[in-house]
Coordinates of C-alpha atoms (C1' of nucleotides) in Angstrom, one line a residue:
Chain A
X1 CA 0.0 0.0 0.0
X2 CA 2.3 2.7 -1.3
X3 CA 1.8 6.4 -1.5
X4 CA 2.4 7.6 -5.1
X5 CA 5.5 9.6 -5.7
X6 CA 3.2 12.0 -7.6
X7 CA 1.3 13.0 -4.5
X8 CA 4.6 13.5 -2.6
X9 CA 5.8 15.8 -5.4
X10 CA 2.6 17.7 -5.4
X11 CA 2.8 18.3 -1.7
X12 CA 6.4 19.5 -2.0
X13 CA 5.8 21.9 -4.9
X14 CA 2.7 23.4 -3.2
X15 CA 4.7 24.0 0.0
X16 CA 7.3 25.7 -2.2
X17 CA 4.6 27.9 -3.8
X18 CA 3.3 28.6 -0.3
X19 CA 6.6 30.4 0.5
X20 CA 6.3 32.7 -2.5
X21 CA 2.6 33.3 -2.1
X22 CA 1.8 37.1 -2.3
X23 CA 5.1 38.0 -4.0
X24 CA 5.1 39.9 -7.3
X25 CA 7.6 37.6 -9.0
X26 CA 6.4 34.1 -9.8
X27 CA 8.7 31.1 -9.7
X28 CA 9.2 29.1 -12.9
X29 CA 9.0 25.4 -13.4
X30 CA 12.8 25.0 -13.4
X31 CA 13.2 26.8 -10.1
X32 CA 10.5 24.7 -8.5
X33 CA 12.0 21.5 -9.9
X34 CA 15.4 22.3 -8.7
X35 CA 14.3 23.4 -5.2
X36 CA 12.4 20.2 -4.6
X37 CA 14.5 17.7 -6.6
X38 CA 11.7 16.8 -9.0
X39 CA 12.2 16.0 -12.7
X40 CA 11.1 19.1 -14.5
X41 CA 9.3 17.3 -17.3
X42 CA 7.2 15.4 -14.8
X43 CA 6.5 18.4 -12.7
X44 CA 4.9 20.0 -15.8
X45 CA 2.2 17.4 -15.8
X46 CA 1.6 17.7 -12.0
X47 CA 1.3 21.5 -12.2
X48 CA -1.2 21.1 -15.0
X49 CA -3.4 18.8 -12.9
X50 CA -3.1 21.2 -10.0
X51 CA -4.1 24.1 -12.2
X52 CA -7.0 22.2 -13.8
X53 CA -8.3 21.4 -10.3
X54 CA -8.1 25.1 -9.3
X55 CA -5.5 24.8 -6.7
X56 CA -2.9 26.9 -8.5
X57 CA -2.9 29.6 -11.2
X58 CA -0.3 30.3 -13.9
X59 CA 0.9 33.2 -16.0
X60 CA 2.2 32.7 -19.5
X61 CA 5.0 34.4 -21.4
X62 CA 8.0 36.2 -20.0
X63 CA 7.6 36.9 -16.3
X64 CA 5.4 33.9 -16.2
X65 CA 5.2 31.3 -13.5
X66 CA 3.0 29.6 -11.0
X67 CA 1.2 30.7 -7.7
X68 CA -1.3 29.3 -5.3
X69 CA -4.9 30.1 -6.2
X70 CA -5.7 30.9 -2.6
X71 CA -3.9 31.3 0.7
X72 CA -1.9 28.2 2.0
X73 CA -4.2 27.5 4.9
X74 CA -7.2 27.2 2.4
X75 CA -5.7 24.3 0.5
X76 CA -6.0 20.9 2.2
X77 CA -4.1 17.7 1.6
X78 CA -7.5 16.2 0.6
X79 CA -7.6 18.7 -2.2
X80 CA -4.1 17.7 -3.3
X81 CA -4.8 13.9 -3.3
X82 CA -8.0 14.3 -5.2
X83 CA -6.3 16.6 -7.8
X84 CA -3.5 14.2 -8.7
X85 CA -4.5 10.8 -7.5
X86 CA -8.3 10.6 -7.7
X87 CA -10.6 9.5 -4.9
X88 CA -9.1 8.5 -1.6
X89 CA -8.9 4.7 -1.2
X90 CA -11.0 4.1 -4.3
X91 CA -12.3 0.5 -4.5
X92 CA -11.0 -1.7 -7.3
X93 CA -13.5 -4.7 -7.1
X94 CA -17.1 -5.0 -7.9
X95 CA -18.3 -5.9 -4.5
X96 CA -19.4 -9.4 -5.7
X97 CA -19.2 -12.6 -3.7
X98 CA -20.7 -13.4 -0.4
X99 CA -18.8 -10.8 1.6
X100 CA -18.1 -8.4 -1.2
X101 CA -20.8 -5.8 -0.3
X102 CA -19.9 -5.9 3.4
X103 CA -16.2 -5.5 2.6
X104 CA -16.9 -2.5 0.4
X105 CA -19.1 -0.9 3.0
X106 CA -16.4 -1.1 5.7
X107 CA -13.7 0.2 3.4
X108 CA -15.8 3.1 2.4
X109 CA -16.1 4.0 6.1
X110 CA -12.3 3.8 6.5
X111 CA -11.8 5.9 3.4
X112 CA -14.2 8.5 4.8
X113 CA -12.2 8.7 8.0
X114 CA -8.9 9.1 6.1
X115 CA -10.5 11.9 4.0
X116 CA -11.5 13.8 7.1
X117 CA -8.1 13.5 8.5
X118 CA -6.5 14.7 5.2
X119 CA -8.9 17.7 5.2
X120 CA -7.4 18.8 8.6
X121 CA -3.9 19.3 7.1
X122 CA -3.2 22.2 4.8
X123 CA -0.4 23.6 2.7
X124 CA 0.4 25.8 5.7
X125 CA 1.4 22.7 7.7
X126 CA 3.6 21.5 4.8
X127 CA 5.5 24.8 5.0
X128 CA 6.6 24.5 8.6
X129 CA 10.3 24.0 9.2
X130 CA 11.6 20.5 9.6
X131 CA 12.5 21.1 13.2
X132 CA 9.1 20.0 14.3
X133 CA 9.3 16.7 12.6
X134 CA 10.1 14.7 15.7
X135 CA 6.5 15.0 16.8
X136 CA 5.4 13.0 13.8
X137 CA 7.8 10.0 14.0
Chain B
X1 CA -5.3 6.4 -4.8
X2 CA -6.8 3.0 -5.3
X3 CA -7.2 0.1 -2.9
X4 CA -5.7 -3.1 -4.3
X5 CA -8.0 -5.8 -5.4
X6 CA -5.8 -8.2 -3.5
X7 CA -6.7 -6.6 -0.1
X8 CA -10.4 -6.7 -1.0
X9 CA -10.0 -10.4 -1.8
X10 CA -8.2 -11.1 1.4
X11 CA -10.9 -9.4 3.5
X12 CA -13.6 -11.4 1.8
X13 CA -11.9 -14.7 2.2
X14 CA -11.1 -14.1 5.8
X15 CA -14.8 -13.2 6.4
X16 CA -15.7 -16.4 4.8
X17 CA -13.2 -18.3 7.0
X18 CA -14.7 -16.6 10.0
X19 CA -18.0 -18.2 9.3
X20 CA -16.5 -21.7 9.4
X21 CA -14.2 -21.0 12.4
X22 CA -14.4 -23.7 15.0
X23 CA -16.0 -26.3 12.7
X24 CA -14.3 -29.7 12.2
X25 CA -14.5 -29.7 8.4
X26 CA -12.2 -27.2 6.7
X27 CA -13.2 -25.4 3.5
X28 CA -11.1 -25.9 0.3
X29 CA -9.7 -23.3 -2.0
X30 CA -12.3 -24.0 -4.6
X31 CA -15.1 -23.5 -2.2
X32 CA -13.7 -20.2 -0.9
X33 CA -13.0 -19.0 -4.5
X34 CA -16.5 -19.8 -5.6
X35 CA -18.2 -18.3 -2.5
X36 CA -16.4 -15.0 -3.0
X37 CA -16.1 -14.9 -6.7
X38 CA -12.3 -14.9 -6.6
X39 CA -10.0 -16.6 -9.3
X40 CA -8.9 -19.8 -7.5
X41 CA -5.4 -19.6 -8.8
X42 CA -4.9 -16.1 -7.5
X43 CA -6.5 -17.0 -4.2
X44 CA -3.8 -19.6 -3.6
X45 CA -1.2 -16.9 -3.5
X46 CA -3.2 -14.7 -1.2
X47 CA -3.9 -17.6 1.2
X48 CA -0.2 -18.4 1.2
X49 CA 0.7 -14.8 2.2
X50 CA -2.0 -14.9 4.9
X51 CA -0.5 -18.2 6.2
X52 CA 3.1 -16.9 6.2
X53 CA 1.9 -13.9 8.2
X54 CA 0.3 -16.2 10.8
X55 CA -3.3 -15.1 10.2
X56 CA -4.5 -18.5 9.0
X57 CA -3.5 -22.1 9.2
X58 CA -3.8 -24.9 6.7
X59 CA -4.0 -28.7 6.6
X60 CA -2.7 -30.7 3.6
X61 CA -3.9 -33.8 2.0
X62 CA -7.4 -35.3 1.9
X63 CA -9.6 -33.5 4.3
X64 CA -7.3 -30.6 4.1
X65 CA -8.3 -26.9 3.9
X66 CA -7.9 -23.5 5.6
X67 CA -8.9 -22.0 8.9
X68 CA -8.3 -18.8 10.9
X69 CA -5.3 -19.0 13.2
X70 CA -7.3 -17.3 16.0
X71 CA -10.8 -16.1 16.6
X72 CA -12.3 -13.5 14.2
X73 CA -12.2 -10.6 16.6
X74 CA -8.5 -11.1 17.1
X75 CA -7.6 -10.5 13.5
X76 CA -7.6 -6.8 12.6
X77 CA -7.8 -5.2 9.1
X78 CA -4.3 -3.7 9.9
X79 CA -3.1 -7.3 10.1
X80 CA -4.7 -8.0 6.7
X81 CA -3.2 -5.0 4.9
X82 CA 0.2 -5.7 6.3
X83 CA 0.1 -9.3 5.3
X84 CA -0.8 -8.8 1.6
X85 CA 0.0 -5.1 0.8
X86 CA 3.0 -4.2 3.0
X87 CA 3.1 -1.1 5.2
X88 CA 0.2 1.3 5.3
X89 CA 0.8 4.3 3.1
X90 CA 4.4 3.5 2.6
X91 CA 6.4 6.4 1.2
X92 CA 7.8 6.1 -2.3
X93 CA 10.2 9.1 -2.4
X94 CA 13.5 9.8 -0.7
X95 CA 12.4 12.9 1.2
X96 CA 14.8 15.0 -0.7
X97 CA 14.3 18.6 -1.8
X98 CA 13.5 21.6 0.3
X99 CA 10.1 20.3 1.6
X100 CA 10.8 16.6 1.3
X101 CA 11.5 15.9 4.9
X102 CA 8.5 17.9 6.1
X103 CA 6.2 16.2 3.6
X104 CA 7.4 12.8 4.7
X105 CA 6.8 13.7 8.4
X106 CA 3.2 14.7 7.8
X107 CA 2.4 11.7 5.7
X108 CA 3.9 9.4 8.4
X109 CA 1.5 11.0 10.8
X110 CA -1.4 10.4 8.5
X111 CA -0.4 6.8 7.9
X112 CA -0.3 6.3 11.7
X113 CA -3.8 7.6 12.1
X114 CA -5.0 5.3 9.3
X115 CA -3.3 2.3 10.9
X116 CA -4.9 3.0 14.2
X117 CA -8.3 3.1 12.5
X118 CA -7.6 -0.1 10.7
X119 CA -6.7 -1.8 13.9
X120 CA -10.2 -1.0 15.3
X121 CA -11.9 -3.1 12.6
X122 CA -11.7 -6.9 12.8
X123 CA -12.7 -9.9 10.8
X124 CA -15.7 -10.0 13.1
X125 CA -16.9 -6.7 11.6
X126 CA -16.4 -8.1 8.1
X127 CA -18.7 -11.0 8.9
X128 CA -21.8 -8.9 9.7
X129 CA -24.7 -9.2 7.4
X130 CA -25.0 -6.7 4.6
X131 CA -28.2 -5.3 6.2
X132 CA -26.1 -2.9 8.3
X133 CA -24.3 -1.4 5.3
X134 CA -26.4 1.7 5.2
X135 CA -24.5 3.1 8.2
X136 CA -21.3 3.2 6.3
X137 CA -22.4 4.9 3.1
Chain C
dC1 C1' 7.2 43.6 -34.8
dT2 C1' 10.1 40.1 -33.9
dC3 C1' 12.5 37.3 -30.7
dC4 C1' 12.9 34.9 -26.6
dA5 C1' 11.4 33.0 -22.3
dC6 C1' 8.0 30.7 -20.4
dC7 C1' 3.7 28.0 -20.1
dT8 C1' 0.4 24.3 -22.6
dT9 C1' -0.7 20.1 -24.6
dT10 C1' 0.0 15.7 -26.2
dA11 C1' 2.3 11.6 -26.8
dA12 C1' 5.5 7.9 -26.6
dG13 C1' 8.2 4.7 -24.2
dG14 C1' 10.2 1.9 -20.4
dA15 C1' 9.9 0.3 -15.8
dA16 C1' 7.4 -1.4 -12.2
dA17 C1' 3.5 -3.4 -10.1
dG18 C1' -0.8 -5.9 -10.1
dT19 C1' -3.6 -9.7 -11.8
dT20 C1' -4.3 -14.1 -13.9
dT21 C1' -3.0 -18.6 -15.3
dC22 C1' -0.2 -22.7 -15.5
dA23 C1' 3.0 -26.5 -14.1
dT24 C1' 5.1 -29.4 -10.7
dG25 C1' 6.0 -31.3 -6.2
dC26 C1' 4.5 -32.5 -1.5
dT27 C1' 1.1 -34.4 2.4
dT28 C1' -2.4 -36.8 4.2
dC29 C1' -6.3 -40.0 4.2
dC30 C1' -8.4 -44.1 2.5
Chain D
dG1 C1' -0.3 -46.8 -3.5
dG2 C1' -3.6 -43.6 -5.4
dA3 C1' -6.5 -39.7 -5.2
dA4 C1' -7.6 -35.2 -3.2
dG5 C1' -5.9 -31.4 -1.7
dC6 C1' -2.2 -27.8 -0.3
dA7 C1' 2.8 -25.6 -1.5
dT8 C1' 5.7 -23.3 -4.4
dG9 C1' 7.5 -21.1 -8.3
dA10 C1' 7.3 -19.1 -12.6
dA11 C1' 5.4 -17.5 -16.9
dA12 C1' 2.3 -14.3 -19.4
dC13 C1' -0.6 -10.5 -19.5
dT14 C1' -2.5 -6.1 -18.2
dT15 C1' -2.4 -1.8 -16.0
dT16 C1' -0.3 1.9 -13.8
dC17 C1' 3.5 4.8 -12.7
dC18 C1' 7.3 7.6 -13.9
dT19 C1' 10.2 9.8 -17.2
dT20 C1' 11.4 12.1 -21.2
dA21 C1' 10.4 14.4 -25.3
dA22 C1' 8.4 17.5 -28.9
dA23 C1' 5.5 20.8 -31.0
dG24 C1' 2.6 24.8 -30.2
dG25 C1' 0.7 29.1 -27.8
dT26 C1' 1.4 33.6 -25.1
dG27 C1' 3.2 37.7 -23.5
dG28 C1' 6.8 41.0 -22.4
dA29 C1' 11.2 43.2 -24.0
dG30 C1' 13.9 45.4 -27.1

DNA sequence: CTCCACCTTTAAGGAAAGTTTCATGCTTCC
DNA sequence: GGAAGCATGAAACTTTCCTTAAAGGTGGAG
């Protein structure tokens, strides 16, 4: 049950955009890619998905770049997951078999709990310095 | 963010084994596969992983079959996920980049919360009749 | 008004994982 | 010893993930 690299990248780049939120000059793809050690060509696709989901905005041409669409605390990790990875803990099976329906029902409940937990974390949290990490290990 | 079919299958077959727990005659692979609409050849691998993790036991030869290793309420969904799908929300990346460490720390916290939630559900819950499903939708 | 820097869109390909199926050997009961 | 069933490993297929690439559109600067 692995977390996709794509979601990790998305969290990192949004944290990075959080730091430049409100500034006049917008960061470019290459700057973001280098700061977060993400392949630039892959980052392009992720940023597009984030833009299509309304989490970020972009400006074309010279002086172009990316920025958060709203303040960091107003973008949750649930928004991020749904933007790049689809529904949280989406079911693969059809719910067939004697225990299929019951199994689906329970997993939907678990997915709901996880979603609510993800909603409580925002880009603001991702921007905190690494010094507080001990609390999470 | 999809849940693997393998985990769903594992939950279903364990629910099925829960119903025959304590009985003298053990169900065969083919019976389990048919009851839960799971490809029998695939189910073999899943049952092996569940056995290697100590969740179920098996008997060879004629009159052979499978059974839970302990009572249904003593097998949690966290046990199931770890047996067939590895760690809960395992991280793919290296935690590199400016926000890599912080992102990892937050996701570890979320994974911990999900694990604790999974621990609260057991095979016993998976065995309940489908009539109670409405509460979970 | 032209060029350059930057974003936009799409696609192709390989690597990895997930799912299914098959083949062979080993145990136990009759 | 033979048949019924589990144990084990591997092959083949499908899907997803990750990476890289290329062609096109946009806006500011000179």
